[in-house]
Each structure stands twice: as C-alpha cells, then as structure tokens.
Amino acid sequence: MSKSVQATGPGGESARTRHIRSCRVGAERSRRPVSKHPRRSFATPLRQAQRLLKTNGRTLQERSSMARIGFIGLGNMGGGMAANLAKAGHDVRAFDLSADALSRAKAAGCLTVADAVEAASGAQAVVTMLPAGAHVAQVYGDALFDAVDTGAVLIDCSTIDVDTARAVAEAARAKGLHAVDAPVSGGIAAANAGALTFMVGGSDAAFAKAEPFLSDMGKAVIHAGASGAGQAAKMCNNMLLSASMIATCEAFALAEKLGLNPQTFYDISSVSSGQCWSMTSYCPVAGVGPETPADRGYQGGFAAALMLKDLRLAMQAAAGAGADTPMGARAAELYARFVEDGHAATDFSGIIQTLRQGAA
C-alpha cells in the first residue's frame, strides 16, 4: 500500500486525522480549571453578599419608616387594629377606658398609657376608634388638638355623621394639623387579620400622610374625596349591605318554605343573577358557603346594633340631602325591631331567624 493511501474509518476520516483531533481535545481539557464547579465556587458567595446587602438595606429603610402612634379606643375593632400597627413595628401608645382592653393591647405589643393626652403626645399619627360623633368631637377638642405636634396626622376610623367629621377636620386645619375620616369595612375578623378596607376623606396631603399607617391595618385604602367623604361612603355602603342581607335572608327563608334545599339554592343563585356578597361571602345559613357567623350561632360578627347605628346615620344624611331611600328606610325599621327584640349583640345576618318566623 502506498503512503498516499491511508486507512479511513467511519465517515471517511483517516486514522491520522482522528489522532490529531484527539490530541487537540486533550490539550484543551488539560487547560480547564480543576474545580468541578468553577463558576459556583467563586460567584455564589458574591451573589450571597449582594443579597445580604440588599436585604439589610431594605430592613434599614423599613425601620426608618416606623413611627410613634397614639391609639385611642381599643374595642372589638380598635384592639385588632392597634395590634397590627404594633406588629408592623410602630411604637403604639394605646389608651382605652376599659382595663381589659388595655391588657389585651399590652399583650399585643402596645405600650398602654393613662389617658388620651399621653397617647397623643409626641406622636406622628393618632388613630381614634370611638362609638359616636359626640365622643370623637369631645376627645379631639379636650385632648388631641392641644397634645399633638404640628405636622401630625389625625386619623379617625370611627363611624360617625358627616357633619361632625367635617367639623373636626376643619378645626384640625385651623391648628395646622392634618386630619382624615377613615371609617372601615370588614368586621372584627378583618380587623384582627389586618384586612380592612378604609374609605378616606380628607385633602390630598392629609391622605398621603395617613395612607402608610392605614395600609398597615388593611388590605385596601381608598381616597373617597374631601373631608366627610369617607363617612359618606361608609354609610352608603352599609345601607346597601343591610338591604342586600335582608333580601338574601328572605330568599333563603322562602326557598326553605318551598322545600328547596338551602345548599342547592346557594349552588344555583351564587352563580346566577341573584349572586351578591351577602350570599357568597357572608351567607346567613349555617353550613352553606364559606364559614360565617351563621356557623357560630350568629356570634362574633357585625352586631345588629352597629348596623342599626349605621342605618340611622344614613337616614339622617338622606333627610339632610333630600334623598329618597325607601329600601334603606325599610331596612332601618327591620333592624330596629330586631334589636328591640333582644338581638343587639347578634350578628346582623341573624335577622334571618326573624324572617323565618314570619314565613312560617
């Protein structure tokens, strides 16, 4: 065989060519780093350090946003709200007339104080959660206006009449203070879970100062408009809620009377045109839909007496505005009767019990 003729392998490659290629590959491999994980061994610590610096930077920024907050009114709603502010890292100075409420606030991380003036002194924000407009006007006039520093924001989360909310805000502005009315929707469970909705009335500047604190207590913070708009939104919302709950209770009571299984009716209406929040989120029938106060004997929810309070505020506002609210007026009548019959502390969905009796 002549030298010009070389043995070939598969694909026609000569033995010499294969040998040269093999040597080149071996040389390339010999120049590679010995480490089995060359990139990971050097880059991973760098990435870890970068993440650590980023986390520390974020933590420092969050700590710098913590504030001293005065909280006045630690009832069923206020107690959970104050606890969430403390959980968020704020320095919460809490006051209530109830010793039990103060004990619960202390256990939740708040610093309890002797009076409203002490709660408000040196605070960047003061939150009030009080029973009625008269209490709000008194606490603001007798304590808060003179106790807080200029630049503080006053956040009233009580449900009160629009006129008082506007008067308090105007008095605050006259003293160089920011004030908002920020009533809530969601009930006790949402207050404890930090999942409230806040409807806020006040100037843009006041809202901007109040919003970070409200966000630590809720899932939604909505600027409704000028001072008093938060209260207007709350009363209109609850008037609608009361009427829809009564209608939902009537429908279930009638369905039962006609022999229709409550679960079957729920399965149909919850995906049909009758669907509403009172049915699918707060069903008044035990064992149907998600867990609600109906499953707990109509306890631990939104008391009928509070619903009646909101309805009366709505009727007062309607009369002042010349608005026609026949459904709201009828709901107010029915809840007044329900409360008078001894159900003031019963959840408002418990009115189905009265309607069932009427359908019998």
Coordinates of C-alpha atoms in Angstrom, one line a residue:
M1 CA 0.0 0.0 0.0
S2 CA 1.5 3.4 -1.0
K3 CA 1.9 6.1 1.6
S4 CA -0.6 8.3 -0.2
V5 CA -3.3 5.8 0.6
Q6 CA -4.4 6.0 4.4
A7 CA -6.8 3.8 6.2
T8 CA -10.1 5.5 6.8
G9 CA -12.7 5.0 9.5
P10 CA -16.5 5.6 9.6
G11 CA -17.4 8.7 7.6
G12 CA -14.2 8.5 5.6
E13 CA -12.0 10.1 8.4
S14 CA -8.3 8.9 8.3
A15 CA -6.6 7.5 11.4
R16 CA -4.1 10.4 11.3
T17 CA -6.9 13.0 11.3
R18 CA -8.5 11.2 14.2
H19 CA -5.2 11.2 16.1
I20 CA -4.6 14.9 15.6
R21 CA -8.1 15.8 16.7
S22 CA -7.8 13.6 19.8
C23 CA -4.6 15.4 20.8
R24 CA -6.2 18.8 20.4
V25 CA -9.2 17.9 22.6
G26 CA -6.9 16.5 25.3
A27 CA -4.9 19.7 25.3
E28 CA -8.0 21.8 25.7
R29 CA -9.2 19.7 28.6
S30 CA -5.8 20.0 30.3
R31 CA -6.1 23.8 30.3
R32 CA -9.5 23.9 32.1
P33 CA -9.8 24.6 35.9
V34 CA -9.6 21.6 38.1
S35 CA -12.7 22.6 40.1
K36 CA -15.9 20.6 39.2
H37 CA -18.0 23.8 39.8
P38 CA -15.8 26.7 38.7
R39 CA -18.5 29.3 38.4
R40 CA -20.4 28.3 41.6
S41 CA -17.2 28.2 43.7
F42 CA -16.5 32.0 43.1
A43 CA -19.8 33.6 42.1
T44 CA -22.1 32.1 44.7
P45 CA -20.5 34.0 47.7
L46 CA -20.7 37.2 45.7
R47 CA -24.4 36.7 45.0
Q48 CA -25.0 35.9 48.6
A49 CA -23.2 39.0 49.8
Q50 CA -25.2 41.1 47.3
R51 CA -28.5 39.6 48.5
L52 CA -27.4 40.2 52.1
L53 CA -26.6 43.9 51.5
K54 CA -29.9 44.3 49.6
T55 CA -31.8 42.7 52.5
N56 CA -30.0 44.8 55.1
G57 CA -30.7 48.0 53.1
R58 CA -34.4 47.2 52.9
T59 CA -34.6 46.4 56.6
L60 CA -32.9 49.7 57.5
Q61 CA -35.3 51.6 55.2
E62 CA -38.3 49.9 56.8
R63 CA -37.0 50.7 60.3
S64 CA -36.6 54.3 59.4
S65 CA -40.3 54.5 58.4
M66 CA -41.5 53.3 61.8
A67 CA -43.3 55.9 63.9
R68 CA -44.9 56.7 67.2
I69 CA -48.6 56.3 67.0
G70 CA -51.2 57.2 69.6
F71 CA -54.3 54.9 69.5
I72 CA -57.5 55.7 71.4
G73 CA -60.3 53.3 71.5
L74 CA -59.4 49.6 71.8
G75 CA -62.8 47.9 71.4
N76 CA -63.6 44.9 69.2
M77 CA -62.3 46.7 66.1
G78 CA -59.7 49.1 67.6
G79 CA -57.9 46.4 69.6
G80 CA -57.1 44.4 66.5
M81 CA -56.1 47.5 64.5
A82 CA -53.7 48.7 67.2
A83 CA -52.2 45.2 67.4
N84 CA -51.4 45.3 63.7
L85 CA -49.7 48.6 64.0
A86 CA -47.5 47.2 66.7
K87 CA -46.9 44.1 64.7
A88 CA -45.7 46.3 61.8
G89 CA -43.0 47.7 64.1
H90 CA -44.6 51.0 65.2
D91 CA -44.3 52.4 68.7
V92 CA -48.0 52.3 69.6
R93 CA -49.2 54.2 72.7
A94 CA -52.6 52.9 73.5
F95 CA -55.5 54.2 75.6
D96 CA -59.0 53.0 76.5
L97 CA -61.3 53.3 79.4
S98 CA -61.5 49.5 79.7
A99 CA -58.8 47.8 81.8
D100 CA -59.4 44.5 79.9
A101 CA -58.9 46.3 76.5
L102 CA -55.7 47.8 77.8
S103 CA -54.4 44.4 78.9
R104 CA -55.1 42.9 75.5
A105 CA -53.3 45.8 73.8
K106 CA -50.3 45.4 76.1
A107 CA -50.1 41.7 75.3
A108 CA -50.2 42.6 71.6
G109 CA -47.1 44.7 71.9
C110 CA -48.6 48.2 72.6
L111 CA -47.5 50.5 75.4
T112 CA -50.5 51.3 77.4
V113 CA -50.9 54.8 78.8
A114 CA -53.1 56.7 81.3
D115 CA -55.1 59.0 79.1
A116 CA -55.6 60.3 75.6
V117 CA -53.2 63.2 76.1
E118 CA -50.3 60.9 76.9
A119 CA -51.2 58.7 73.9
A120 CA -51.1 61.6 71.5
S121 CA -48.0 63.4 72.9
G122 CA -45.1 63.2 70.5
A123 CA -47.0 61.0 68.1
Q124 CA -46.6 61.3 64.3
A125 CA -50.1 59.9 63.9
V126 CA -53.1 59.5 66.2
V127 CA -55.8 56.9 65.4
T128 CA -59.2 57.1 67.1
M129 CA -61.8 54.3 67.1
L130 CA -64.8 55.6 69.1
P131 CA -68.5 54.8 69.4
A132 CA -70.1 58.0 68.1
G133 CA -69.6 61.5 66.8
A134 CA -70.0 63.1 70.2
H135 CA -67.1 61.0 71.6
V136 CA -64.9 62.0 68.6
A137 CA -65.7 65.7 69.0
Q138 CA -65.0 65.6 72.7
V139 CA -61.7 63.7 72.6
Y140 CA -60.4 65.9 69.8
G141 CA -61.5 69.1 71.5
D142 CA -60.5 68.2 75.0
A143 CA -57.2 66.4 74.3
L144 CA -55.9 65.8 70.9
F145 CA -55.7 69.3 69.4
D146 CA -53.5 70.6 72.2
A147 CA -51.5 67.4 72.7
V148 CA -50.2 66.6 69.2
D149 CA -47.3 68.2 67.5
T150 CA -47.7 70.3 64.3
G151 CA -47.4 68.1 61.3
A152 CA -49.0 65.1 62.9
V153 CA -51.9 63.4 61.1
L154 CA -55.2 62.7 63.0
I155 CA -56.9 59.6 61.7
D156 CA -60.5 59.0 62.9
C157 CA -61.7 55.5 62.0
S158 CA -64.9 55.8 63.9
T159 CA -68.2 55.6 62.0
I160 CA -69.9 59.0 62.7
D161 CA -72.0 61.6 60.9
V162 CA -70.6 63.6 58.0
D163 CA -71.1 66.9 59.7
T164 CA -69.0 66.0 62.7
A165 CA -66.3 64.6 60.5
R166 CA -66.1 67.8 58.5
A167 CA -66.1 70.0 61.6
V168 CA -63.3 68.0 63.2
A169 CA -61.2 68.2 60.1
E170 CA -61.8 72.0 59.8
A171 CA -60.8 72.5 63.4
A172 CA -57.6 70.5 62.8
R173 CA -56.7 72.5 59.7
A174 CA -57.1 75.7 61.8
K175 CA -54.4 74.4 64.1
G176 CA -52.0 73.4 61.4
L177 CA -52.8 69.7 61.6
H178 CA -53.7 67.1 59.0
A179 CA -56.9 65.1 59.6
V180 CA -58.8 62.4 57.8
D181 CA -62.0 60.5 58.4
A182 CA -61.3 56.8 57.6
P183 CA -64.1 54.5 58.6
V184 CA -63.6 50.8 58.0
S185 CA -65.4 47.9 56.3
G186 CA -64.6 44.2 57.1
G187 CA -65.7 43.4 60.7
I188 CA -63.8 42.0 63.7
A189 CA -62.1 39.2 61.8
A190 CA -60.7 41.6 59.2
A191 CA -59.5 44.0 61.9
N192 CA -57.6 41.2 63.6
A193 CA -56.2 40.0 60.3
G194 CA -55.2 43.4 59.0
A195 CA -57.5 43.0 56.1
L196 CA -59.8 46.0 56.5
T197 CA -61.0 48.4 53.8
F198 CA -60.6 52.1 54.6
M199 CA -62.7 54.7 53.0
V200 CA -60.8 58.0 53.5
G201 CA -62.0 61.6 53.4
G202 CA -59.5 64.5 53.5
S203 CA -57.1 66.6 51.5
D204 CA -54.5 65.0 49.2
A205 CA -51.8 66.0 51.7
A206 CA -53.6 64.5 54.6
F207 CA -54.4 61.3 52.8
A208 CA -50.7 61.0 51.8
K209 CA -49.7 61.2 55.4
A210 CA -52.3 58.8 56.7
E211 CA -52.1 56.1 53.9
P212 CA -49.0 54.3 55.1
F213 CA -50.5 53.8 58.6
L214 CA -53.8 52.7 57.2
S215 CA -52.1 50.2 54.9
D216 CA -50.5 48.5 58.0
M217 CA -54.1 47.8 59.2
G218 CA -55.9 47.0 56.0
K219 CA -55.9 45.4 52.5
A220 CA -57.3 48.4 50.7
V221 CA -57.1 52.2 51.4
I222 CA -59.2 54.3 49.1
H223 CA -59.3 58.1 48.9
A224 CA -63.0 58.9 48.7
G225 CA -62.7 62.7 48.4
A226 CA -62.7 65.7 50.7
S227 CA -63.4 65.7 54.4
G228 CA -66.5 63.7 55.2
A229 CA -66.4 61.7 52.0
G230 CA -65.1 58.6 53.9
Q231 CA -68.2 58.7 56.2
A232 CA -70.5 59.2 53.3
A233 CA -69.0 56.2 51.5
K234 CA -69.3 54.1 54.7
M235 CA -73.0 54.9 55.3
C236 CA -74.0 54.3 51.7
N237 CA -72.1 51.0 51.6
N238 CA -73.7 49.7 54.8
M239 CA -77.2 50.8 53.7
L240 CA -76.7 48.7 50.6
L241 CA -75.3 45.9 52.7
S242 CA -78.2 45.9 55.1
A243 CA -80.8 45.8 52.2
S244 CA -79.0 43.0 50.4
M245 CA -78.6 40.9 53.5
I246 CA -82.3 41.2 54.3
A247 CA -83.2 40.3 50.7
T248 CA -80.8 37.3 50.9
C249 CA -82.4 36.1 54.1
E250 CA -85.8 36.5 52.6
A251 CA -84.8 34.4 49.6
F252 CA -83.3 31.6 51.7
A253 CA -86.4 31.6 54.0
L254 CA -88.7 31.3 51.0
A255 CA -86.6 28.6 49.4
E256 CA -86.8 26.6 52.6
K257 CA -90.5 27.1 52.8
L258 CA -90.9 25.9 49.3
G259 CA -88.9 22.7 50.0
L260 CA -85.8 23.7 48.2
N261 CA -82.5 22.6 49.9
P262 CA -80.5 25.6 51.1
Q263 CA -77.3 24.2 49.6
T264 CA -79.0 23.6 46.3
F265 CA -80.4 27.1 46.2
Y266 CA -76.9 28.5 47.1
D267 CA -75.3 26.5 44.3
I268 CA -77.8 27.9 41.8
S269 CA -78.1 31.5 43.0
S270 CA -74.4 32.0 43.7
V271 CA -73.6 31.6 40.0
S272 CA -76.8 33.3 38.8
S273 CA -78.1 36.9 38.7
G274 CA -79.0 36.8 42.3
Q275 CA -75.4 36.5 43.4
C276 CA -74.2 39.1 45.9
W277 CA -71.7 39.5 48.7
S278 CA -74.3 38.7 51.4
M279 CA -74.8 35.3 49.8
T280 CA -71.4 34.2 48.7
S281 CA -69.1 35.8 51.3
Y282 CA -71.4 36.1 54.3
C283 CA -74.1 33.5 53.8
P284 CA -76.8 33.7 56.6
V285 CA -77.4 30.0 56.6
A286 CA -75.3 27.7 58.7
G287 CA -73.3 25.1 56.7
V288 CA -73.7 26.8 53.4
G289 CA -70.9 28.6 51.6
P290 CA -67.7 29.8 53.4
E291 CA -67.6 29.9 57.2
T292 CA -69.6 32.9 58.6
P293 CA -71.2 33.9 61.9
A294 CA -74.2 31.8 60.9
D295 CA -71.9 28.8 61.7
R296 CA -71.2 30.2 65.1
G297 CA -74.8 30.8 66.2
Y298 CA -74.6 34.4 64.7
Q299 CA -72.0 35.4 67.2
G300 CA -68.6 37.2 66.6
G301 CA -69.5 39.2 63.6
F302 CA -71.0 42.6 62.9
A303 CA -73.5 43.3 65.6
A304 CA -77.1 44.2 64.6
A305 CA -76.9 47.3 66.9
L306 CA -73.9 48.6 64.9
M307 CA -75.8 48.0 61.6
L308 CA -78.7 49.9 63.1
K309 CA -76.4 52.7 64.1
D310 CA -75.1 53.0 60.5
L311 CA -78.5 52.9 59.0
R312 CA -79.7 55.7 61.3
L313 CA -76.7 57.8 60.2
A314 CA -77.7 57.1 56.6
M315 CA -81.3 58.1 57.2
Q316 CA -80.1 61.3 58.9
A317 CA -77.9 62.1 56.0
A318 CA -80.6 61.2 53.4
A319 CA -83.0 63.6 55.2
G320 CA -80.5 66.4 55.1
A321 CA -79.7 65.8 51.4
G322 CA -83.3 65.4 50.3
A323 CA -82.6 61.8 49.1
D324 CA -85.3 59.2 48.7
T325 CA -84.1 55.9 50.3
P326 CA -87.2 53.6 50.7
M327 CA -85.2 50.4 50.9
G328 CA -82.8 51.9 53.4
A329 CA -85.7 53.2 55.5
R330 CA -87.3 49.7 55.5
A331 CA -84.1 48.1 56.5
A332 CA -83.7 50.5 59.3
E333 CA -87.2 49.6 60.6
L334 CA -86.5 45.9 60.4
Y335 CA -83.2 46.1 62.2
A336 CA -84.7 48.4 64.9
R337 CA -87.3 45.7 65.6
F338 CA -84.6 43.0 65.6
V339 CA -82.5 45.0 68.1
E340 CA -85.6 45.8 70.3
D341 CA -86.4 42.0 70.4
G342 CA -83.1 41.4 72.3
H343 CA -80.7 40.8 69.4
A344 CA -78.4 43.9 69.7
A345 CA -75.3 41.7 70.0
T346 CA -76.4 39.2 67.4
D347 CA -74.7 39.3 64.0
F348 CA -76.7 41.3 61.5
S349 CA -77.2 38.2 59.3
G350 CA -79.1 36.6 62.2
I351 CA -82.2 38.6 61.1
I352 CA -83.0 35.5 59.0
Q353 CA -84.3 34.0 62.2
T354 CA -87.0 36.7 62.5
L355 CA -87.8 36.3 58.7
R356 CA -88.1 32.6 59.0
Q357 CA -90.7 33.0 61.8
G358 CA -92.6 35.4 59.6
A359 CA -92.6 32.9 56.7
A360 CA -93.9 30.1 58.9

